[in-house]
Tab-separated table of N, CA and C in Angstrom:
chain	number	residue	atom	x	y	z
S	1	UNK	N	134.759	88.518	-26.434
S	1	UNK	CA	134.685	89.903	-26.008
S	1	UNK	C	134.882	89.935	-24.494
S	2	UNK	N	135.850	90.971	-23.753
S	2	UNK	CA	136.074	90.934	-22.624
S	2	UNK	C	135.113	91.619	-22.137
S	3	UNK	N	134.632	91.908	-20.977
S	3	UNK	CA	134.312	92.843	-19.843
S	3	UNK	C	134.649	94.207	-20.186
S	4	UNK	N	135.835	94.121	-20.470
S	4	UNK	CA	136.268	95.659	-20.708
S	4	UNK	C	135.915	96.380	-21.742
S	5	UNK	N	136.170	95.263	-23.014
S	5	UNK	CA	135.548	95.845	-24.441
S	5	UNK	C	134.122	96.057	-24.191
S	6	UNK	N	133.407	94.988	-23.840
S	6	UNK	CA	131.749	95.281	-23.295
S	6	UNK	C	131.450	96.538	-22.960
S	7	UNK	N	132.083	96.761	-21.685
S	7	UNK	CA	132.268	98.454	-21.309
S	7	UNK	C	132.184	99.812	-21.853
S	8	UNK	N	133.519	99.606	-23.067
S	8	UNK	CA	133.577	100.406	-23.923
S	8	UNK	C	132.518	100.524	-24.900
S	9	UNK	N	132.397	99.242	-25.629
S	9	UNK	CA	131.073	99.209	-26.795
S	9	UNK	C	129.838	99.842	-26.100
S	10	UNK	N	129.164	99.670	-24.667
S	10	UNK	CA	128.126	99.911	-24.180
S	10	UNK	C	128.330	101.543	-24.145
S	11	UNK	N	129.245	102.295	-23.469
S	11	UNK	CA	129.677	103.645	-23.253
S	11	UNK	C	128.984	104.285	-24.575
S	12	UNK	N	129.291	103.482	-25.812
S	12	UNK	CA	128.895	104.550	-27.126
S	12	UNK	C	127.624	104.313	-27.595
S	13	UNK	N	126.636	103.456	-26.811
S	13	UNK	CA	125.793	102.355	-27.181
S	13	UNK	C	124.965	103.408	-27.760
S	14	UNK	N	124.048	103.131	-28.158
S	14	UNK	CA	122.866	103.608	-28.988
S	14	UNK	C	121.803	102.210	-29.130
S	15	UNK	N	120.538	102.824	-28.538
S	15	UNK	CA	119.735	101.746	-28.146
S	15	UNK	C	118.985	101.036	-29.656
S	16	UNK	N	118.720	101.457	-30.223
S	16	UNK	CA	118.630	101.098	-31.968
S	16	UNK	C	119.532	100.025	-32.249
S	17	UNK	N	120.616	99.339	-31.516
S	17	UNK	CA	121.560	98.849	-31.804
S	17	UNK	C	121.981	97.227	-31.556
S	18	UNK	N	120.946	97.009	-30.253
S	18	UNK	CA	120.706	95.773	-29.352
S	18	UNK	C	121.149	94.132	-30.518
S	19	UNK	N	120.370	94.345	-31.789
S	19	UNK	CA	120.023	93.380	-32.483
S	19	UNK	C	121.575	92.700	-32.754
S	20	UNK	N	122.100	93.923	-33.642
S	20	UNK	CA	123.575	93.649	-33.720
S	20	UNK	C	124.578	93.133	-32.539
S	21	UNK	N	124.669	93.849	-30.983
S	21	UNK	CA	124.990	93.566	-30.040
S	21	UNK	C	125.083	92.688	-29.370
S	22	UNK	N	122.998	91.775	-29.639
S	22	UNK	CA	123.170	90.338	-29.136
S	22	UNK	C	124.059	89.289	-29.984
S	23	UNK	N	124.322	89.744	-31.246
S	23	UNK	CA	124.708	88.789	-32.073
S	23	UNK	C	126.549	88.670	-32.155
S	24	UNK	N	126.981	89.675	-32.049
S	24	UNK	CA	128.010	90.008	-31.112
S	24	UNK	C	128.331	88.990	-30.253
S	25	UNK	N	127.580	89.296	-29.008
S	25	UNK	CA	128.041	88.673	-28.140
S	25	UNK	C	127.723	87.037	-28.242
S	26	UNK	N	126.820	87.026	-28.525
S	26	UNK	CA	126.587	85.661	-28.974
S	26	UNK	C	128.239	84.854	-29.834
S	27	UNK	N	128.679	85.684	-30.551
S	27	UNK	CA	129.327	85.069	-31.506
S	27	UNK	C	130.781	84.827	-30.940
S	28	UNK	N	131.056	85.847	-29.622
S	28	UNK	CA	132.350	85.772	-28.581
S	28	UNK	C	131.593	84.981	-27.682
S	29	UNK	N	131.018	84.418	-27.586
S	29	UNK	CA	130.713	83.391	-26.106
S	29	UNK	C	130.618	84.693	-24.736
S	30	UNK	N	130.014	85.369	-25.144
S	30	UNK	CA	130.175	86.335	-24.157
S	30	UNK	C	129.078	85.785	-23.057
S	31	UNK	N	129.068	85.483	-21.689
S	31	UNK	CA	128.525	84.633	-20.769
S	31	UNK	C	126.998	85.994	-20.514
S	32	UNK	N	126.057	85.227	-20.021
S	32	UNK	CA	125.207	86.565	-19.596
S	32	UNK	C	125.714	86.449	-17.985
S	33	UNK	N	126.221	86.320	-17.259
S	33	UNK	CA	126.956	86.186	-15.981
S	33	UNK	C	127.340	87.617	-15.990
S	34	UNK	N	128.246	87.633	-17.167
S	34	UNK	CA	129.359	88.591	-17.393
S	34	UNK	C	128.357	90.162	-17.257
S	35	UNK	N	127.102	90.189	-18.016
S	35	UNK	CA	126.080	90.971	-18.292
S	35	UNK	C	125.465	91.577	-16.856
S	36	UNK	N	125.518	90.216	-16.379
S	36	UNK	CA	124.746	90.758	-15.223
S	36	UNK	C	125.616	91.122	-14.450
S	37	UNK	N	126.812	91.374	-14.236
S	37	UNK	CA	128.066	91.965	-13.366
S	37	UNK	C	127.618	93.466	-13.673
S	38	UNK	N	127.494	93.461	-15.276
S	38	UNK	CA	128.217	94.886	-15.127
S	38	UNK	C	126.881	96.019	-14.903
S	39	UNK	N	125.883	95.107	-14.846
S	39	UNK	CA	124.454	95.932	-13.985
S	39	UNK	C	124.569	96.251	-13.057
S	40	UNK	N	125.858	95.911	-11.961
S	40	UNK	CA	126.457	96.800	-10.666
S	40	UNK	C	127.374	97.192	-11.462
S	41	UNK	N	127.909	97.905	-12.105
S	41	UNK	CA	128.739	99.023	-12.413
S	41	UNK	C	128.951	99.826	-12.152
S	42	UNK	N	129.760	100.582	-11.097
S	42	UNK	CA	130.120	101.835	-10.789
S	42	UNK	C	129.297	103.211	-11.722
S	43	UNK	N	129.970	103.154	-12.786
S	43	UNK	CA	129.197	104.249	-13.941
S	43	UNK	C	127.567	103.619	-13.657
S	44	UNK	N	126.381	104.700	-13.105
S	44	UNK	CA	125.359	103.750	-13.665
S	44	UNK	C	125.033	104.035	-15.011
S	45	UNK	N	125.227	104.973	-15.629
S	45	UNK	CA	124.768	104.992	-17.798
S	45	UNK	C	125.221	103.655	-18.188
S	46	UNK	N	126.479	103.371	-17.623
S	46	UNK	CA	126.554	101.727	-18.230
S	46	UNK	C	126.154	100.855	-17.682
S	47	UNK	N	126.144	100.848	-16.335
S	47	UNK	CA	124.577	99.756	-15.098
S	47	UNK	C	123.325	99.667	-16.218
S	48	UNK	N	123.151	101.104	-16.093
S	48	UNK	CA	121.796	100.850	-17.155
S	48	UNK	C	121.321	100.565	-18.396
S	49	UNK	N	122.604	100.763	-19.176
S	49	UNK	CA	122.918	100.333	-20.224
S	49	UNK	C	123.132	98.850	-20.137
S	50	UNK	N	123.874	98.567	-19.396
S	50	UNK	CA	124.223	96.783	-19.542
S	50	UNK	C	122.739	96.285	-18.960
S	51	UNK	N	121.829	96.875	-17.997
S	51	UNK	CA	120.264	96.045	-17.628
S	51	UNK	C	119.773	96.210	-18.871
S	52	UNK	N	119.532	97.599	-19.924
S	52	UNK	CA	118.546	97.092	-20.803
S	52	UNK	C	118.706	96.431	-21.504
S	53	UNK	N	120.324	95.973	-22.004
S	53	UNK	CA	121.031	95.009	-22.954
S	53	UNK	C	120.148	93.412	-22.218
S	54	UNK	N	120.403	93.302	-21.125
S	54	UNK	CA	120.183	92.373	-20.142
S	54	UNK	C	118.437	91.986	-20.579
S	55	UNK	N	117.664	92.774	-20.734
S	55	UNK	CA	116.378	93.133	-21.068
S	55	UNK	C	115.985	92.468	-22.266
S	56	UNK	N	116.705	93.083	-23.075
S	56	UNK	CA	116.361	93.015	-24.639
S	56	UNK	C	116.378	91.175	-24.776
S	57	UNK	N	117.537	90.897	-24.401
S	57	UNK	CA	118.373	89.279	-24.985
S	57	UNK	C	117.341	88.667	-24.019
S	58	UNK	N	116.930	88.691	-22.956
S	58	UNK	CA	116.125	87.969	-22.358
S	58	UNK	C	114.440	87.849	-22.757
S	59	UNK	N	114.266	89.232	-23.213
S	59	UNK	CA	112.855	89.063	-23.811
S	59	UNK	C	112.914	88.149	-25.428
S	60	UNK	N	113.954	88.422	-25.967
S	60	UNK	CA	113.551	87.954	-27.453
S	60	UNK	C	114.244	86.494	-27.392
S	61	UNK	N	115.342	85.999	-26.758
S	61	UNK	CA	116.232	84.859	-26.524
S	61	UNK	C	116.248	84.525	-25.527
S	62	UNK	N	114.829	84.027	-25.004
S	62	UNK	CA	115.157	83.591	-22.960
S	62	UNK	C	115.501	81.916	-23.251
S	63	UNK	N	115.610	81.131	-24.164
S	63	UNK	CA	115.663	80.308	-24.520
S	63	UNK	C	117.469	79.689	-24.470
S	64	UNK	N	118.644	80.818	-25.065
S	64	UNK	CA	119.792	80.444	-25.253
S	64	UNK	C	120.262	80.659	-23.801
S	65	UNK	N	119.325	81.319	-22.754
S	65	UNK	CA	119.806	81.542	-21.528
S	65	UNK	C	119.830	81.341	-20.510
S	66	UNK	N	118.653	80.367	-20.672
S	66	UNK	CA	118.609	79.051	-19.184
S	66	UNK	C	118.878	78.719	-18.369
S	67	UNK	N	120.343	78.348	-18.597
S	67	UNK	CA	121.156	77.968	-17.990
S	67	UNK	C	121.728	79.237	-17.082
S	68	UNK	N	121.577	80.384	-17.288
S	68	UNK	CA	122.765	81.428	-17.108
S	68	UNK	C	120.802	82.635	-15.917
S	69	UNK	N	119.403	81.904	-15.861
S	69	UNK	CA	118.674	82.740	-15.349
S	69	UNK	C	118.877	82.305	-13.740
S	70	UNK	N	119.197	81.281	-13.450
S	70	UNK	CA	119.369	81.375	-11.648
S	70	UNK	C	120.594	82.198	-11.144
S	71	UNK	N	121.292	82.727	-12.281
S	71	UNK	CA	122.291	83.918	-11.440
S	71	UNK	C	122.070	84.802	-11.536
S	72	UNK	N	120.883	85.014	-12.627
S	72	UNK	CA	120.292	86.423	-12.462
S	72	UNK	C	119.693	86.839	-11.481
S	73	UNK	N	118.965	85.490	-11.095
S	73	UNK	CA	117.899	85.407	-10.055
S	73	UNK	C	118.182	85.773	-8.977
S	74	UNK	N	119.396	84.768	-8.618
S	74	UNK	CA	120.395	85.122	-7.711
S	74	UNK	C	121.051	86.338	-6.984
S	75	UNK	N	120.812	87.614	-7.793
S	75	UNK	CA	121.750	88.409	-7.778
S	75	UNK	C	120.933	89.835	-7.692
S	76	UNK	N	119.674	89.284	-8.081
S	76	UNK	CA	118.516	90.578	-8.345
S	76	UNK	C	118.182	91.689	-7.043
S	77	UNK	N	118.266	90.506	-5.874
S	77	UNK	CA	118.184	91.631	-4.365
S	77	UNK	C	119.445	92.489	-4.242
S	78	UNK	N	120.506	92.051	-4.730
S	78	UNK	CA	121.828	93.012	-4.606
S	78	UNK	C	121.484	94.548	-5.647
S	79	UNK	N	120.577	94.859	-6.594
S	79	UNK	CA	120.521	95.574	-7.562
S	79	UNK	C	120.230	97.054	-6.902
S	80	UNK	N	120.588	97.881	-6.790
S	80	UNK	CA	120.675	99.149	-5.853
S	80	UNK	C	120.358	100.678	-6.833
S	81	UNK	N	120.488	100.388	-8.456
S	81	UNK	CA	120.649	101.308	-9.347
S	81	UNK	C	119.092	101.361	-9.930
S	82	UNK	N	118.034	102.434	-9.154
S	82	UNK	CA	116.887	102.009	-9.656
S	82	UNK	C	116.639	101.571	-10.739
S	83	UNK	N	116.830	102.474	-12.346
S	83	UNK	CA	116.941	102.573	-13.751
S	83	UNK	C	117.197	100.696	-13.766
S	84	UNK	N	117.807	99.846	-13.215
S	84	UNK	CA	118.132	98.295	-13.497
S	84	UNK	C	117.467	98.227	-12.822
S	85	UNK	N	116.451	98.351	-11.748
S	85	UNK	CA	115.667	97.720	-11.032
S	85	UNK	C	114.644	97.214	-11.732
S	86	UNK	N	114.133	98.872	-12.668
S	86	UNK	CA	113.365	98.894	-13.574
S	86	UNK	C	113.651	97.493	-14.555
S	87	UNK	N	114.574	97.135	-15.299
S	87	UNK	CA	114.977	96.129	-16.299
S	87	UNK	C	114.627	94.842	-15.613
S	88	UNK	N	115.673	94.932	-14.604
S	88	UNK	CA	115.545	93.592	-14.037
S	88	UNK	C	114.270	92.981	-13.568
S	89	UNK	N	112.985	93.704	-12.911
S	89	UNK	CA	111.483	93.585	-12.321
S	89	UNK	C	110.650	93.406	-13.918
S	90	UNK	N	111.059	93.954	-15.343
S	90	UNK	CA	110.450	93.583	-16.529
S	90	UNK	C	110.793	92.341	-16.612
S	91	UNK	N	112.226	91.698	-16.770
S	91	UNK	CA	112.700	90.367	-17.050
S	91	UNK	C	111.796	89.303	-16.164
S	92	UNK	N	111.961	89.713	-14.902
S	92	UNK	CA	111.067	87.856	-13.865
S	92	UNK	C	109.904	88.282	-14.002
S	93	UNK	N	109.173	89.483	-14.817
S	93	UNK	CA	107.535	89.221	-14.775
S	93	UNK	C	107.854	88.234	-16.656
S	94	UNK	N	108.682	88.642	-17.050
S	94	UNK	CA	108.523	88.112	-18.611
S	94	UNK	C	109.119	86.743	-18.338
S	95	UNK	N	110.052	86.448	-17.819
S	95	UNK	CA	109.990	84.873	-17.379
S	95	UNK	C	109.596	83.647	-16.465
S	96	UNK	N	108.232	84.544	-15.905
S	96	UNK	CA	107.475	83.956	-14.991
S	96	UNK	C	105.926	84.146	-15.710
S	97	UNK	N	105.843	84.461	-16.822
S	97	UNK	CA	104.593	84.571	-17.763
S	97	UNK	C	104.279	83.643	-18.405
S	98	UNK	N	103.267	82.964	-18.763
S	98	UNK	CA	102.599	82.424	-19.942
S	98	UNK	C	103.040	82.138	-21.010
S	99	UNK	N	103.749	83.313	-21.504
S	99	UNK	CA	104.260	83.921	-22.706
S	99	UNK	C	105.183	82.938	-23.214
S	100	UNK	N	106.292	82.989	-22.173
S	100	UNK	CA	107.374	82.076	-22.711
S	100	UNK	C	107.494	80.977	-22.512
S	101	UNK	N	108.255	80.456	-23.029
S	101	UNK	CA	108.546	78.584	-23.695
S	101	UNK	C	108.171	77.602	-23.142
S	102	UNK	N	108.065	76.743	-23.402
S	102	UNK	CA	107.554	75.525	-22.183
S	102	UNK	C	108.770	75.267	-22.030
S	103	UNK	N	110.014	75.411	-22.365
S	103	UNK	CA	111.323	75.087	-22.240
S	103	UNK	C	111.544	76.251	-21.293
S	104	UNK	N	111.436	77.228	-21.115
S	104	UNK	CA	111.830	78.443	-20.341
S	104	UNK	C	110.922	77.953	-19.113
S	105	UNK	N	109.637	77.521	-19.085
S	105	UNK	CA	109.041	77.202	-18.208
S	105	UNK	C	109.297	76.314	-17.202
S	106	UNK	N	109.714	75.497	-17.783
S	106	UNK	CA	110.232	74.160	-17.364
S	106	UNK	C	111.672	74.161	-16.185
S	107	UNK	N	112.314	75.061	-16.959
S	107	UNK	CA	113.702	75.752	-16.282
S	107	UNK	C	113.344	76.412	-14.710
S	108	UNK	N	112.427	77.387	-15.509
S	108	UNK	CA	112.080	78.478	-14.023
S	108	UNK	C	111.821	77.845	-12.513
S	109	UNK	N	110.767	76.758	-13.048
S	109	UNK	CA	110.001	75.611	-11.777
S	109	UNK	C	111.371	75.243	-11.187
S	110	UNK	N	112.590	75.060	-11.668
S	110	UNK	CA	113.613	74.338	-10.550
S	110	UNK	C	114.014	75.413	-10.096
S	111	UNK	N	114.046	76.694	-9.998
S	111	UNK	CA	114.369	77.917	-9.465
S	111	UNK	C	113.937	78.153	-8.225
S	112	UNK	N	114.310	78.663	-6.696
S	112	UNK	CA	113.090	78.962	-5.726
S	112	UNK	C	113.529	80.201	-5.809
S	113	UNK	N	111.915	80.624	-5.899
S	113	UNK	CA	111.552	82.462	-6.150
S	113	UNK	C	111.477	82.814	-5.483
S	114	UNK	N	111.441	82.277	-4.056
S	114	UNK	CA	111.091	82.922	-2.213
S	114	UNK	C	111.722	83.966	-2.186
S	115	UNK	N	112.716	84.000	-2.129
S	115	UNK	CA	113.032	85.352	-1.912
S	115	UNK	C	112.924	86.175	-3.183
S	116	UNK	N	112.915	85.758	-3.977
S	116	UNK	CA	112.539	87.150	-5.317
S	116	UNK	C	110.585	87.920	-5.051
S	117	UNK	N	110.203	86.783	-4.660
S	117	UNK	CA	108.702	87.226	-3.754
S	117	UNK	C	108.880	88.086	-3.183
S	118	UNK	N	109.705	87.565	-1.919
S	118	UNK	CA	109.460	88.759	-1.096
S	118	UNK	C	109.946	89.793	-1.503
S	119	UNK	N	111.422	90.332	-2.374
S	119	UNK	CA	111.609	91.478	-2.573
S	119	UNK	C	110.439	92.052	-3.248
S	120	UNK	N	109.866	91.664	-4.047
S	120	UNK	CA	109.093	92.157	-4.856
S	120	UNK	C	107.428	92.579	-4.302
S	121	UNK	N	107.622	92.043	-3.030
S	121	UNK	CA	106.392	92.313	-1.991
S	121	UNK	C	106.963	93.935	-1.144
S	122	UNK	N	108.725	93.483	-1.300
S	122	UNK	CA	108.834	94.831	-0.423
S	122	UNK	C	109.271	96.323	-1.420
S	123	UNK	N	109.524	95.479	-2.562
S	123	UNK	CA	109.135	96.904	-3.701
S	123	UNK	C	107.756	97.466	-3.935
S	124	UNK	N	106.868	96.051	-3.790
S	124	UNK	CA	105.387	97.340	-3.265
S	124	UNK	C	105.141	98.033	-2.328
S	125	UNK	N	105.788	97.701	-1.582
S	125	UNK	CA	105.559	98.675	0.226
S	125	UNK	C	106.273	99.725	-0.115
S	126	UNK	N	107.326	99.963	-0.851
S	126	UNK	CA	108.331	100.687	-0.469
S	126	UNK	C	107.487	102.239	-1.510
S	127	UNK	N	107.383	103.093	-0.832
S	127	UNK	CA	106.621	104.526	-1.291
S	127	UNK	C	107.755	105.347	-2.387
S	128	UNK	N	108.807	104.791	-2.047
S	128	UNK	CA	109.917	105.728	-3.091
S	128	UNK	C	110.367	104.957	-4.334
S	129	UNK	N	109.850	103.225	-4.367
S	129	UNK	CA	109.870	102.985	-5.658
S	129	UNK	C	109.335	103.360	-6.633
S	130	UNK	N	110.069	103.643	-7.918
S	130	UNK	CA	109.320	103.853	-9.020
S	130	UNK	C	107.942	103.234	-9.744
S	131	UNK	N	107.369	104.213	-10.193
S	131	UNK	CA	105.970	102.776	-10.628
S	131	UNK	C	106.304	101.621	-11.442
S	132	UNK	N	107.114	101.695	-12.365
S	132	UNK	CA	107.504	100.772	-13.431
S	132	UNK	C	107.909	99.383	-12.837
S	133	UNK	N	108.753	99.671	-11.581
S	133	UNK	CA	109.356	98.240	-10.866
S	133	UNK	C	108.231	98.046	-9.639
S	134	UNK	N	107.432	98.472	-9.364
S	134	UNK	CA	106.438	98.369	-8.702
S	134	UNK	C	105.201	97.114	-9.159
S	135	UNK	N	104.859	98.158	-10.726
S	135	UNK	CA	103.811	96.929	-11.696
S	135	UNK	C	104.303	96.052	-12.066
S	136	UNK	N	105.466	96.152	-12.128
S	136	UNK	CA	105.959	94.469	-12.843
S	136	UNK	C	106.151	93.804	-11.448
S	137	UNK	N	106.224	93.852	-9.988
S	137	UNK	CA	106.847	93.517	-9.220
S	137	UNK	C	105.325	92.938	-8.780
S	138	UNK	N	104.110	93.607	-9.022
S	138	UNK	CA	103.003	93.218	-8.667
S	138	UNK	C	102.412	92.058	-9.593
């Protein structure tokens, strides 16, 4: 599946739909790289659409994606579209939790979070963030 088809499929998305979607993409080798591009998307309905897609596969499958979370990581201070701020601040509290894998765990530790800290120190300062990326950021 290209970028472009992604695009299109997301445009008609219907959130009821994720299950089928991950499996989808799963089944085209569709990269989560690719996913996290299109969370800067010009359109944000599809920014935000492609973060909660981004959301979903990471909460239920942080496991097939390992490999593909230091570019998320990577890429999270560039995120400008609150609505994905929101997604993206759920994802590093859910893969910096307890919760997940000792294999997911294991991954994260070679990651440096320094700067995902501090943004997330300056999403609490900041008075015009939303609460949602605020509590997860805390």
């Amino acid at each position: 599946m290209t970028q472009l088809q992604l695009i299109q499929h997301i445009s008609g998305f219907e959130n009821t739909r994720f299950g089928k979607l991950r499996s989808k993409l799963k089944e085209k080798n569709f990269s989560l790289h690719e996913l996290v591009d299109l969370t800067f998307y010009s359109d944000k309905e599809v920014a935000n659409k492609a973060s909660k897609i981004l959301e979903f596969i990471l909460f239920k499958f942080p496991e097939s994606y390992i490999e593909d979370v230091p570019y998320l990581v990577e890429h999270v201070a560039e995120v400008k579209c609150v609505g994905c701020r929101k997604h993206y601040a759920k994802v590093l509290k859910h893969l910096t939790s307890p919760e997940v894998s000792k294999e997911v765990r294991t991954a994260i530790k070679e990651i440096n979070f320094e700067p995902i800290i501090e943004l997330c120190f300056s999403w609490l300062r900041d008075p015009h963030m939303i609460v949602h990326v605020r509590s997860s950021a805390a």
